[in-house]
Every structure is written in structure tokens, then in C-alpha cells.
Amino acid sequence: MGIIVQKFGGSSVATTEKLKKVCNHIIKEFEKKNDVAVIVSAQGKTTDRLITEEKEITVSPNKREHDVLVSTGEQITISKLAIMLSEMGYKAISLAGWQIPIITDGNFGNAKIKSIKAETILDLFDKGYIVIIAGFQGINENGEITTLGRGGSDTTAVAIAASLHADKCDIYTDVDGVFTTDPRIVEDVKKLDMISYDEMLELSSLGAKVLHNRCVEIGKKFDIPIVVKDTAKEESEGTIVENSKFLENMEISGIAKDDNISRVTVMGLENKIGKTYKVFNLLAEHKINVDTIVQSFGESINKNLSFTIKTADVPEAVELLESNLEYISAREIICFDNLSKVSIVGIGMTNRTGIAAKMFEALYEQNINMHLISTSEIKVTVLVNQDEADNAVKAIHNKFFK
Amino acid sequence: MGIIVQKFGGSSVATTEKLKKVCNHIIKEFEKKNDVAVIVSAQGKTTDRLITEEKEITVSPNKREHDVLVSTGEQITISKLAIMLSEMGYKAISLAGWQIPIITDGNFGNAKIKSIKAETILDLFDKGYIVIIAGFQGINENGEITTLGRGGSDTTAVAIAASLHADKCDIYTDVDGVFTTDPRIVEDVKKLDMISYDEMLELSSLGAKVLHNRCVEIGKKFDIPIVVKDTAKEESEGTIVENSKFLENMEISGIAKDDNISRVTVMGLENKIGKTYKVFNLLAEHKINVDTIVQSFGESINKNLSFTIKTADVPEAVELLESNLEYISAREIICFDNLSKVSIVGIGMTNRTGIAAKMFEALYEQNINMHLISTSEIKVTVLVNQDEADNAVKAIHNKFFK
């Protein structure tokens, strides 16, 4: 007996047949005398289809109205799911974002949740309802529909769980949890039973697509365990994301890979305060996203500054920097394309020496060159040639998990 | 300078190309310094598609959730239209039913409008907006989405016009107004410049599909002129439905035909108070809709009672009455199928003799037999064989409009 929040993504609710599987997961928790709130995304390609139709009108739609349009997909799913549960004899009721309400800031297309009126849901629990909630949407303080942007429905789910003080938030998806690395690269990946919020955040930001950072951050802040499960499996333990308790013994939790990275090096940058700032300010003004940054102090009056960007941004970045060589007081811009970022993540490495060395050893044994190294408290990132990246992941996986 | 309400139906907004035509009609009124509120239906077959998908789940969906589902179609249209007008440089804003709000009773699927907060729309007019409103939908007093049932968007439009004290309500459709009869039957039909609310009500209930009775009734009650126009035409006078002023000289306004009618006669019904009631109460309890009723007083202690029903209802009605012959104290049930109802409508006939005779003469000249005659103040209805009905309409049209 508790409060369970479940979230089902677009592919989990894509067809009537799949909605039946979703109902089974809901009913199982409800029959255990739990109060159940269910958050759903739009079915399959519904939102993509709406956007394609919108593009017939314009590629830069009015942002307020764009949100009115794309929020309809979730409304279709909640009603269908409530209809199906009612048909199966259960009391179910749907709520759009405005009906709770979920109040957001006014940032159309990428709104942040400010508050959720949990009483609306709790009252329906008291009346015996399974409550079906549209993900991805809320309203601003003027009562205008706003959507939450990427990862929106996961964010809705964990935020609802936090507002209800739920026991946990089950995120149903098409994989059975969080794995040590991408199963498409390494055959014998291992499913993690648990992972900490911080590790999950690092893995997400490093390219693992399981959970979006926003929802993990909310889970961490309000201490809501998030369980990643496979919709297709009737019984699944999945992976629980929660505050680390028993993870001290694991060296690392996972290995992430991110392709299409380029390394840009600003050579002979004058070694004075403010010069580094000028470089990144210039890039930020042109909305070029900079990832890992490494600065070397090889020369007394000059330094080399390296950073990674998406390969797609290279032409603009290089042209920008080269035309501003004088302004940033640098000598030359050098660029390496076709790189991948390979990272290991684990809170275990905080109290343990030699984790990074073990990673480097794995790469050395395979004769894989590292173009850049960057470390934080719970991760080590290296840049390698993209055509060697899969081998790098395999080698590291073998080293840590065999 | 005034307030204009425009309504565009599903076929008028079906495609991006058609939405552009809609924008032109809106802009034309807006550029004349009018405040413009626009009510739209779901695009083309959108609602049908949603219902088809719903039927994969159940044919008897939870009524509350059904309304949540089918109300999404209009939300898609309002956002697209507002996006298109914004793209063309106009200030446009969309409102779903709950955002105004349009408050209805709690009758899901067939709700009646109770109130409309006009200030929401008037405030947006003051800020210079063209206001785009979802038709067919409102919310009940619990904030649950309700839909208005058949003719819902027309009803929304005229009700909005009434709440705004608008100068007129333009109903754009795929015909250029109200005609003397169905153009598929008679070649040289005439478009009416004007028709009274009462005549329009009779024509609608007799099978003319142009406007739904509900919206005409609201127009009549609040004295809002309703103009029926063709979306495809850039300039169209259409037909204005309003309180009769100049119509005294017209004998009739239109001729309507309704097919698939059956006449049921209850023979030898005991001529006592309450017997007629028993017959119709029995039919009502079984939700069989009875149309025209004619009672003859041929015998002293017995009477024959005739009425028309849809042919589809005949098997149930006849079985019901025959199994209750004793209860209703009747002798026999006789039924004629394959009939059509042909009616003439005109407020002119109130002060004028010989209108009915002129209609009967037209039928007599074509040797068309009448199975039943029923008259009211502004209409005359006859039943004829269905295979003679088109000829009947032509003959009557020739008689009155040549």
C-alpha cells in the first residue's frame, strides 16, 4: 500500500495492442492496493506527424501556438488509456496538464515546472481512481499551454512523484534498465541493479539515452527512486536510480560513447587573464555548445587551449575563431575531426586509486591513441578516433566487467 | 467597425491550402477594423479517424474520456490557424473551450452551453488579437471537457456571437447559402437572400443539412443574424438567416425532402383518453423517434393512428406494438415502407390561402399519390413513395419558383 507513479513513453503506447500491456502493468500495481498515477507520452509518431504538418505552414511557428498543437498528442493517449481501463472494469480518469494544474514558467517549448497541485490527484485517489496524466505539458500563470521540451514526459513523471511523495517512479521504456554500456557495441553488457543519481546524470550527459538529465535531477533533489523497466516484460526488476547506498564496491557503473566529436585547439593563446574567457564568450554568443575543455601550460607566455564541439559546429566555430585571431590574441586554430568521446562513470572511483590507469591500460593494450583526457570526481573521459571507439568501449568493458 | 464572428467547418479547414483561404476571409474582415472571433471544427476526417481508433478499444467508450479524445481535433485546427495568421504578420491567439471558459452542463457527448465568459475574448480584442476558438467543446463545472454533439461548432459560433453581442455570425461552408431545395434534385434551384429563423428551423428539421437547429435557435433567441457563405468563394453574399422583415411577399422559402421514412398505422385503437399516450410512451421508452403524427376519427369507438418513423426503426417498432396490442387496446398494426417526406416551408403561408392546394395540384398533375398530409403554421408535409419523391420536389419547385 503506497503511491506508485508509472510513466510510459511513446513507443510503449504506440498501438492498441501495446496499450493493453500498459494496462496490465497499471492493474498489477493497483491490485496491490497502491494508489497509481500514470504519465504517458504521445503515441508513436503522433508528435512527429503534427510537426510535419506544421512545417507545411512554416518552419518557425509562433511558439505559443506550437505548444497548443503538439500537446494534443498526449491528450489522445490519456483518453484512450482511460477508456481501455474503464472497459476492463477499473475506475480510471484522465487529466491534462491544465486540469491538475501543472504550473510552469512561460518559456514555450522548453518550460520548467514551477508547481503541481497534488491535491487534485490525491482527491481522485481517495475516490478510488487510477489517475492518467498527460506528460510533457503544463500551463503558465496566464493559463496558456506550455510544453516541457526534450525528456518532458519523464520530467512530468518524476515531478508528479515528488509532489505526491510517491514511493517510487517507474519509467517504462523499451530497454530493461541501465546497462554497463551500449548493447549494440558490447555483446555481454551487464544490467545494473542500481545506479546513483550522480552516475546516471553523468551517463545521460555523456550520451546514454535512457533517462533525461532533468528528471534525474528532480529525482535526486526530492529523493524519489526512479526505476527503469521494460514495458514488454511482464516482470522486470529493471534498474533503480537512487541515492547510493550499496554501490561502494563497484569500480565503475558504466561506459558511455558519443560520436561525431571534434577537437579544436587554439594555439599560442596569450597567457593572460581574460583571454580564455574571450574565446568561450565568442563561441557562446554564436550559440556553439562547447563540451570538454582542457588547457595546457606548455609555454611561459603562450598556452594551448583545447575543447570539444560537435563536428557539425566545426565550420562555423573555426571561421569565427580564425577571423578573430587578433581579438583573442592567438596564433593559430587547429582542428581534429572524426573523434569519439569515451567515458567511464562511477562513484566508486572517488575513494579508489587506479581506475583511470586501468582504463588507459585497456586502451594501450589495443594500441588506441587518446587525443585528450579529462577527469572529474566520478568520471574519466578520453577522446579517441571514431573508427576505434567501439573497440575502445569493448576493451574497457572487458577490463572492468570480465 | 464592429464585432464579427466567423465559423469554418471541417471541410473548409481540411488542408493547409484550404486554411489559406480561411485566413483570407478572416483578414478581410480584420482589415475593415472589425474585431474578429473565429470558430473552427476539426480538420477534414480527423474526428472520424480518432473514433475509428477508439473503436479498436471499445464501441461503448467511457463518455467522459470520449470527449477528452474527440476534442483534440479542434485544438489542432486552432493552433495551425493561429500559426498561419502569425506567419502572415497578424496578431492571432488560440483558445480552447476551457481557456475562455465555455461552461456547459455535464452531459458528456451532447452538452448544452450554460455560459461563456465573453471578457476573455473582449480583452484579447482590446490587445489587437484575432481570436481563434475551438468549436464543439466546453467544460462542465468540474473542469471536465465536454463536447456539444451534432452541429456543435455551429452552436459554439452563434453562442459566442450572442455573448459578444456580435453584429453577425458568418457560417462558412461548402455551399453558397440556403437554396429553395436540394440542387441534386432540381437543376435550377434558387439561392435565398434571406430566410427567417423559423423557416430555417423547419427546413433543418426536415432534412436540409445547411445549419443545425441548435444554432438557429440560439440565433433566434439572441437576434444574431447568421450568414451562410461558401468558403471557396472570395466574395459571397450567401443567405442571411434573421428575423423576417421583407419576406411577406414570398409564398414559400424552400422545399425539403427526407428519404427512408415508413408510415406505421395502429388500426382500431380504442377511442379513449390515454390510449394514444400509451402508444407513444411505449415507443419513447424504447428510444424510437416518432416524427409526424396523424390521427383520424373514422369510427365511433375506434380510431386509426398513423405516424412516421425512420425505416431502420420499423422492425423494432412493429414487434413492440404487436406484442403489446392488448395493452394499447388496438386491433392491428399496418406498415408502409419506402416513403419520403416532402415539405414546403414558408412564413408567407400564414397570411395566405391556397399554398397547400398549390402544392397538391403540382403532385396531382404528376399523378403522385400522397400517403399522409400534415400541416403546421409555416409548413405542409406530405408522404409520397420514395421513387416518386424527386419528381414531387421538381413539380413543386416548378409550381412555386418558375
Tab-separated table of N, CA, C and O in Angstrom, chain B residues 140-219:
chain	number	residue	atom	x	y	z
B	140	ASN	N	-17.468	21.366	-18.099
B	140	ASN	CA	-18.548	21.446	-17.120
B	140	ASN	C	-18.027	22.135	-15.859
B	140	ASN	O	-16.878	22.576	-15.816
B	141	GLU	N	-18.866	22.203	-14.843
B	141	GLU	CA	-18.459	22.990	-13.675
B	141	GLU	C	-17.356	22.332	-12.851
B	141	GLU	O	-16.759	22.960	-11.972
B	142	ASN	N	-17.055	21.051	-13.152
B	142	ASN	CA	-15.905	20.396	-12.512
B	142	ASN	C	-14.622	20.540	-13.323
B	142	ASN	O	-13.601	19.925	-13.001
B	143	GLY	N	-14.674	21.309	-14.406
B	143	GLY	CA	-13.485	21.467	-15.233
B	143	GLY	C	-13.206	20.267	-16.120
B	143	GLY	O	-12.080	20.070	-16.571
B	144	GLU	N	-14.228	19.469	-16.397
B	144	GLU	CA	-14.050	18.320	-17.296
B	144	GLU	C	-14.478	18.713	-18.708
B	144	GLU	O	-15.463	19.442	-18.888
B	145	ILE	N	-13.723	18.201	-19.695
B	145	ILE	CA	-14.032	18.543	-21.087
B	145	ILE	C	-15.354	17.900	-21.503
B	145	ILE	O	-15.585	16.719	-21.255
B	146	THR	N	-16.214	18.710	-22.136
B	146	THR	CA	-17.476	18.198	-22.662
B	146	THR	C	-17.580	18.614	-24.121
B	146	THR	O	-17.091	19.674	-24.500
B	147	THR	N	-18.201	17.763	-24.943
B	147	THR	CA	-18.435	18.169	-26.334
B	147	THR	C	-19.935	18.343	-26.550
B	147	THR	O	-20.757	17.830	-25.789
B	148	LEU	N	-20.244	19.108	-27.612
B	148	LEU	CA	-21.617	19.602	-27.769
B	148	LEU	C	-22.489	18.712	-28.640
B	148	LEU	O	-23.659	19.010	-28.831
B	149	GLY	N	-21.935	17.660	-29.208
B	149	GLY	CA	-22.747	16.794	-30.063
B	149	GLY	C	-22.921	17.382	-31.455
B	149	GLY	O	-22.250	18.337	-31.843
B	150	ARG	N	-23.852	16.814	-32.212
B	150	ARG	CA	-24.032	17.183	-33.620
B	150	ARG	C	-24.263	18.668	-33.806
B	150	ARG	O	-24.999	19.289	-33.052
B	151	GLY	N	-23.631	19.228	-34.827
B	151	GLY	CA	-23.799	20.660	-35.090
B	151	GLY	C	-23.099	21.518	-34.060
B	151	GLY	O	-23.363	22.716	-33.940
B	152	GLY	N	-22.169	20.905	-33.328
B	152	GLY	CA	-21.572	21.565	-32.176
B	152	GLY	C	-20.812	22.841	-32.487
B	152	GLY	O	-20.940	23.826	-31.767
B	153	SER	N	-20.036	22.842	-33.563
B	153	SER	CA	-19.230	24.031	-33.852
B	153	SER	C	-20.100	25.197	-34.298
B	153	SER	O	-19.823	26.356	-33.954
B	154	ASP	N	-21.162	24.936	-35.052
B	154	ASP	CA	-22.111	25.997	-35.407
B	154	ASP	C	-22.705	26.589	-34.133
B	154	ASP	O	-22.837	27.814	-34.004
B	155	THR	N	-23.057	25.716	-33.212
B	155	THR	CA	-23.654	26.167	-31.954
B	155	THR	C	-22.663	27.033	-31.177
B	155	THR	O	-23.014	28.105	-30.673
B	156	THR	N	-21.408	26.581	-31.089
B	156	THR	CA	-20.379	27.393	-30.430
B	156	THR	C	-20.319	28.778	-31.062
B	156	THR	O	-20.306	29.792	-30.364
B	157	ALA	N	-20.302	28.806	-32.394
B	157	ALA	CA	-20.124	30.077	-33.103
B	157	ALA	C	-21.254	31.049	-32.781
B	157	ALA	O	-21.007	32.208	-32.427
B	158	VAL	N	-22.485	30.595	-32.875
B	158	VAL	CA	-23.610	31.508	-32.654
B	158	VAL	C	-23.692	31.890	-31.177
B	158	VAL	O	-23.997	33.033	-30.835
B	159	ALA	N	-23.345	30.952	-30.285
B	159	ALA	CA	-23.357	31.274	-28.858
B	159	ALA	C	-22.266	32.299	-28.522
B	159	ALA	O	-22.486	33.235	-27.749
B	160	ILE	N	-21.097	32.148	-29.121
B	160	ILE	CA	-20.030	33.146	-28.938
B	160	ILE	C	-20.501	34.494	-29.467
B	160	ILE	O	-20.342	35.533	-28.821
B	161	ALA	N	-21.122	34.479	-30.643
B	161	ALA	CA	-21.627	35.725	-31.237
B	161	ALA	C	-22.633	36.390	-30.297
B	161	ALA	O	-22.588	37.607	-30.086
B	162	ALA	N	-23.508	35.578	-29.694
B	162	ALA	CA	-24.505	36.127	-28.772
B	162	ALA	C	-23.810	36.741	-27.554
B	162	ALA	O	-24.145	37.840	-27.120
B	163	SER	N	-22.806	36.018	-27.010
B	163	SER	CA	-22.142	36.509	-25.796
B	163	SER	C	-21.354	37.784	-26.076
B	163	SER	O	-21.172	38.615	-25.185
B	164	LEU	N	-20.870	37.950	-27.295
B	164	LEU	CA	-20.094	39.147	-27.656
B	164	LEU	C	-20.994	40.271	-28.182
B	164	LEU	O	-20.499	41.346	-28.500
B	165	HIS	N	-22.299	40.014	-28.291
B	165	HIS	CA	-23.218	40.940	-28.957
B	165	HIS	C	-22.656	41.302	-30.336
B	165	HIS	O	-22.562	42.477	-30.709
B	166	ALA	N	-22.265	40.273	-31.065
B	166	ALA	CA	-21.643	40.484	-32.376
B	166	ALA	C	-22.660	41.009	-33.377
B	166	ALA	O	-23.865	40.831	-33.219
B	167	ASP	N	-22.135	41.657	-34.412
B	167	ASP	CA	-23.015	42.171	-35.450
B	167	ASP	C	-23.618	41.058	-36.279
B	167	ASP	O	-24.729	41.157	-36.760
B	168	LYS	N	-22.818	39.994	-36.492
B	168	LYS	CA	-23.339	38.853	-37.238
B	168	LYS	C	-22.425	37.658	-37.032
B	168	LYS	O	-21.296	37.785	-36.538
B	169	CYS	N	-22.933	36.518	-37.408
B	169	CYS	CA	-22.145	35.293	-37.351
B	169	CYS	C	-22.128	34.671	-38.735
B	169	CYS	O	-23.165	34.233	-39.247
B	170	ASP	N	-20.959	34.674	-39.367
B	170	ASP	CA	-20.822	34.094	-40.701
B	170	ASP	C	-20.482	32.609	-40.577
B	170	ASP	O	-19.453	32.247	-39.990
B	171	ILE	N	-21.321	31.756	-41.120
B	171	ILE	CA	-21.046	30.320	-41.111
B	171	ILE	C	-20.548	29.943	-42.506
B	171	ILE	O	-21.329	29.905	-43.462
B	172	TYR	N	-19.238	29.704	-42.604
B	172	TYR	CA	-18.672	29.336	-43.902
B	172	TYR	C	-18.774	27.822	-44.084
B	172	TYR	O	-18.436	27.054	-43.185
B	173	THR	N	-19.236	27.427	-45.259
B	173	THR	CA	-19.420	26.001	-45.501
B	173	THR	C	-19.085	25.710	-46.972
B	173	THR	O	-18.362	26.491	-47.588
B	174	ASP	N	-19.553	24.581	-47.499
B	174	ASP	CA	-19.197	24.272	-48.889
B	174	ASP	C	-20.346	24.539	-49.852
B	174	ASP	O	-20.296	24.123	-51.006
B	175	VAL	N	-21.383	25.234	-49.395
B	175	VAL	CA	-22.409	25.727	-50.318
B	175	VAL	C	-22.581	27.223	-50.082
B	175	VAL	O	-22.265	27.724	-49.017
B	176	ASP	N	-23.104	27.891	-51.095
B	176	ASP	CA	-23.119	29.344	-51.039
B	176	ASP	C	-24.424	29.882	-50.461
B	176	ASP	O	-24.955	30.886	-50.924
B	177	GLY	N	-24.975	29.195	-49.453
B	177	GLY	CA	-26.186	29.709	-48.831
B	177	GLY	C	-27.264	28.654	-48.747
B	177	GLY	O	-26.997	27.465	-48.883
B	178	VAL	N	-28.483	29.130	-48.541
B	178	VAL	CA	-29.640	28.242	-48.430
B	178	VAL	C	-30.402	28.320	-49.747
B	178	VAL	O	-30.642	29.413	-50.267
B	179	PHE	N	-30.742	27.155	-50.278
B	179	PHE	CA	-31.415	27.113	-51.576
B	179	PHE	C	-32.870	26.684	-51.422
B	179	PHE	O	-33.257	26.120	-50.396
B	180	THR	N	-33.625	26.966	-52.476
B	180	THR	CA	-35.048	26.627	-52.440
B	180	THR	C	-35.268	25.133	-52.281
B	180	THR	O	-36.292	24.714	-51.754
B	181	THR	N	-34.350	24.336	-52.775
B	181	THR	CA	-34.391	22.908	-52.480
B	181	THR	C	-33.025	22.321	-52.796
B	181	THR	O	-32.087	23.039	-53.154
B	182	ASP	N	-32.881	21.012	-52.654
B	182	ASP	CA	-31.610	20.341	-52.865
B	182	ASP	C	-31.187	20.429	-54.335
B	182	ASP	O	-31.896	19.936	-55.213
B	183	PRO	N	-30.033	21.043	-54.617
B	183	PRO	CA	-29.595	21.198	-56.019
B	183	PRO	C	-29.335	19.867	-56.714
B	183	PRO	O	-29.242	19.818	-57.934
B	184	ARG	N	-29.208	18.797	-55.942
B	184	ARG	CA	-29.009	17.493	-56.580
B	184	ARG	C	-30.323	16.967	-57.173
B	184	ARG	O	-30.328	16.048	-57.977
B	185	ILE	N	-31.450	17.528	-56.751
B	185	ILE	CA	-32.753	17.080	-57.254
B	185	ILE	C	-33.253	17.996	-58.364
B	185	ILE	O	-33.661	17.547	-59.419
B	186	VAL	N	-33.167	19.285	-58.101
B	186	VAL	CA	-33.694	20.254	-59.065
B	186	VAL	C	-32.531	21.077	-59.608
B	186	VAL	O	-31.708	21.567	-58.846
B	187	GLU	N	-32.478	21.188	-60.949
B	187	GLU	CA	-31.330	21.879	-61.559
B	187	GLU	C	-31.314	23.378	-61.274
B	187	GLU	O	-30.294	23.931	-60.898
B	188	ASP	N	-32.472	24.003	-61.494
B	188	ASP	CA	-32.473	25.462	-61.423
B	188	ASP	C	-32.946	25.976	-60.058
B	188	ASP	O	-33.864	26.780	-59.976
B	189	VAL	N	-32.317	25.460	-58.994
B	189	VAL	CA	-32.657	25.935	-57.654
B	189	VAL	C	-32.286	27.409	-57.536
B	189	VAL	O	-31.428	27.894	-58.263
B	190	LYS	N	-32.947	28.094	-56.625
B	190	LYS	CA	-32.635	29.498	-56.397
B	190	LYS	C	-32.032	29.669	-55.010
B	190	LYS	O	-32.496	29.062	-54.051
B	191	LYS	N	-30.990	30.477	-54.936
B	191	LYS	CA	-30.429	30.802	-53.633
B	191	LYS	C	-31.313	31.864	-52.989
B	191	LYS	O	-31.740	32.817	-53.627
B	192	LEU	N	-31.601	31.670	-51.717
B	192	LEU	CA	-32.384	32.662	-50.993
B	192	LEU	C	-31.447	33.743	-50.462
B	192	LEU	O	-30.382	33.433	-49.939
B	193	ASP	N	-31.812	34.993	-50.602
B	193	ASP	CA	-31.004	36.054	-49.996
B	193	ASP	C	-31.234	36.102	-48.490
B	193	ASP	O	-30.331	36.398	-47.725
B	194	MET	N	-32.475	35.811	-48.116
B	194	MET	CA	-32.837	35.845	-46.703
B	194	MET	C	-33.787	34.716	-46.388
B	194	MET	O	-34.539	34.261	-47.249
B	195	ILE	N	-33.756	34.294	-45.152
B	195	ILE	CA	-34.744	33.338	-44.667
B	195	ILE	C	-34.924	33.621	-43.174
B	195	ILE	O	-33.985	34.068	-42.511
B	196	SER	N	-36.123	33.382	-42.680
B	196	SER	CA	-36.355	33.664	-41.255
B	196	SER	C	-35.840	32.507	-40.403
B	196	SER	O	-35.666	31.386	-40.881
B	197	TYR	N	-35.607	32.783	-39.134
B	197	TYR	CA	-35.170	31.720	-38.217
B	197	TYR	C	-36.157	30.545	-38.229
B	197	TYR	O	-35.753	29.387	-38.300
B	198	ASP	N	-37.458	30.884	-38.188
B	198	ASP	CA	-38.460	29.812	-38.092
B	198	ASP	C	-38.455	28.923	-39.324
B	198	ASP	O	-38.535	27.703	-39.228
B	199	GLU	N	-38.346	29.549	-40.485
B	199	GLU	CA	-38.303	28.756	-41.711
B	199	GLU	C	-37.050	27.878	-41.739
B	199	GLU	O	-37.085	26.711	-42.116
B	200	MET	N	-35.943	28.469	-41.327
B	200	MET	CA	-34.698	27.712	-41.311
B	200	MET	C	-34.826	26.517	-40.368
B	200	MET	O	-34.360	25.413	-40.674
B	201	LEU	N	-35.461	26.733	-39.232
B	201	LEU	CA	-35.658	25.645	-38.268
B	201	LEU	C	-36.473	24.524	-38.886
B	201	LEU	O	-36.122	23.348	-38.773
B	202	GLU	N	-37.547	24.900	-39.598
B	202	GLU	CA	-38.372	23.869	-40.223
B	202	GLU	C	-37.577	23.133	-41.298
B	202	GLU	O	-37.590	21.907	-41.366
B	203	LEU	N	-36.873	23.885	-42.128
B	203	LEU	CA	-36.106	23.249	-43.207
B	203	LEU	C	-35.031	22.323	-42.636
B	203	LEU	O	-34.803	21.229	-43.143
B	204	SER	N	-34.358	22.770	-41.559
B	204	SER	CA	-33.313	21.926	-40.959
B	204	SER	C	-33.924	20.636	-40.443
B	204	SER	O	-33.429	19.553	-40.700
B	205	SER	N	-35.039	20.766	-39.725
B	205	SER	CA	-35.608	19.563	-39.130
B	205	SER	C	-36.217	18.668	-40.202
B	205	SER	O	-36.427	17.488	-39.985
B	206	LEU	N	-36.439	19.210	-41.386
B	206	LEU	CA	-36.998	18.408	-42.477
B	206	LEU	C	-35.917	17.805	-43.349
B	206	LEU	O	-36.209	17.253	-44.393
B	207	GLY	N	-34.680	17.966	-42.986
B	207	GLY	CA	-33.655	17.271	-43.752
B	207	GLY	C	-32.669	18.173	-44.470
B	207	GLY	O	-31.683	17.689	-44.997
B	208	ALA	N	-32.887	19.478	-44.518
B	208	ALA	CA	-31.890	20.352	-45.126
B	208	ALA	C	-30.675	20.384	-44.196
B	208	ALA	O	-30.814	20.571	-42.994
B	209	LYS	N	-29.470	20.158	-44.732
B	209	LYS	CA	-28.297	19.919	-43.888
B	209	LYS	C	-27.476	21.183	-43.614
B	209	LYS	O	-26.403	21.116	-43.045
B	210	VAL	N	-27.944	22.332	-44.071
B	210	VAL	CA	-27.104	23.522	-44.029
B	210	VAL	C	-26.738	23.939	-42.603
B	210	VAL	O	-25.576	24.111	-42.268
B	211	LEU	N	-27.738	24.117	-41.772
B	211	LEU	CA	-27.474	24.562	-40.394
B	211	LEU	C	-28.191	23.631	-39.426
B	211	LEU	O	-29.280	23.142	-39.708
B	212	HIS	N	-27.579	23.435	-38.278
B	212	HIS	CA	-28.216	22.604	-37.263
B	212	HIS	C	-29.202	23.457	-36.472
B	212	HIS	O	-28.975	24.632	-36.237
B	213	ASN	N	-30.306	22.831	-36.072
B	213	ASN	CA	-31.349	23.578	-35.361
B	213	ASN	C	-30.843	24.318	-34.136
B	213	ASN	O	-31.288	25.421	-33.837
B	214	ARG	N	-29.906	23.709	-33.400
B	214	ARG	CA	-29.474	24.318	-32.140
B	214	ARG	C	-28.923	25.721	-32.354
B	214	ARG	O	-29.188	26.631	-31.580
B	215	CYS	N	-28.126	25.874	-33.411
B	215	CYS	CA	-27.511	27.187	-33.610
B	215	CYS	C	-28.537	28.190	-34.104
B	215	CYS	O	-28.487	29.372	-33.764
B	216	VAL	N	-29.507	27.726	-34.885
B	216	VAL	CA	-30.557	28.633	-35.368
B	216	VAL	C	-31.407	29.104	-34.185
B	216	VAL	O	-31.773	30.276	-34.093
B	217	GLU	N	-31.679	28.187	-33.267
B	217	GLU	CA	-32.477	28.560	-32.090
B	217	GLU	C	-31.776	29.636	-31.259
B	217	GLU	O	-32.405	30.573	-30.774
B	218	ILE	N	-30.456	29.478	-31.085
B	218	ILE	CA	-29.715	30.497	-30.325
B	218	ILE	C	-29.721	31.817	-31.073
B	218	ILE	O	-29.920	32.887	-30.494
B	219	GLY	N	-29.523	31.755	-32.397
B	219	GLY	CA	-29.566	32.967	-33.208
B	219	GLY	C	-30.891	33.688	-33.050
B	219	GLY	O	-30.948	34.915	-32.880
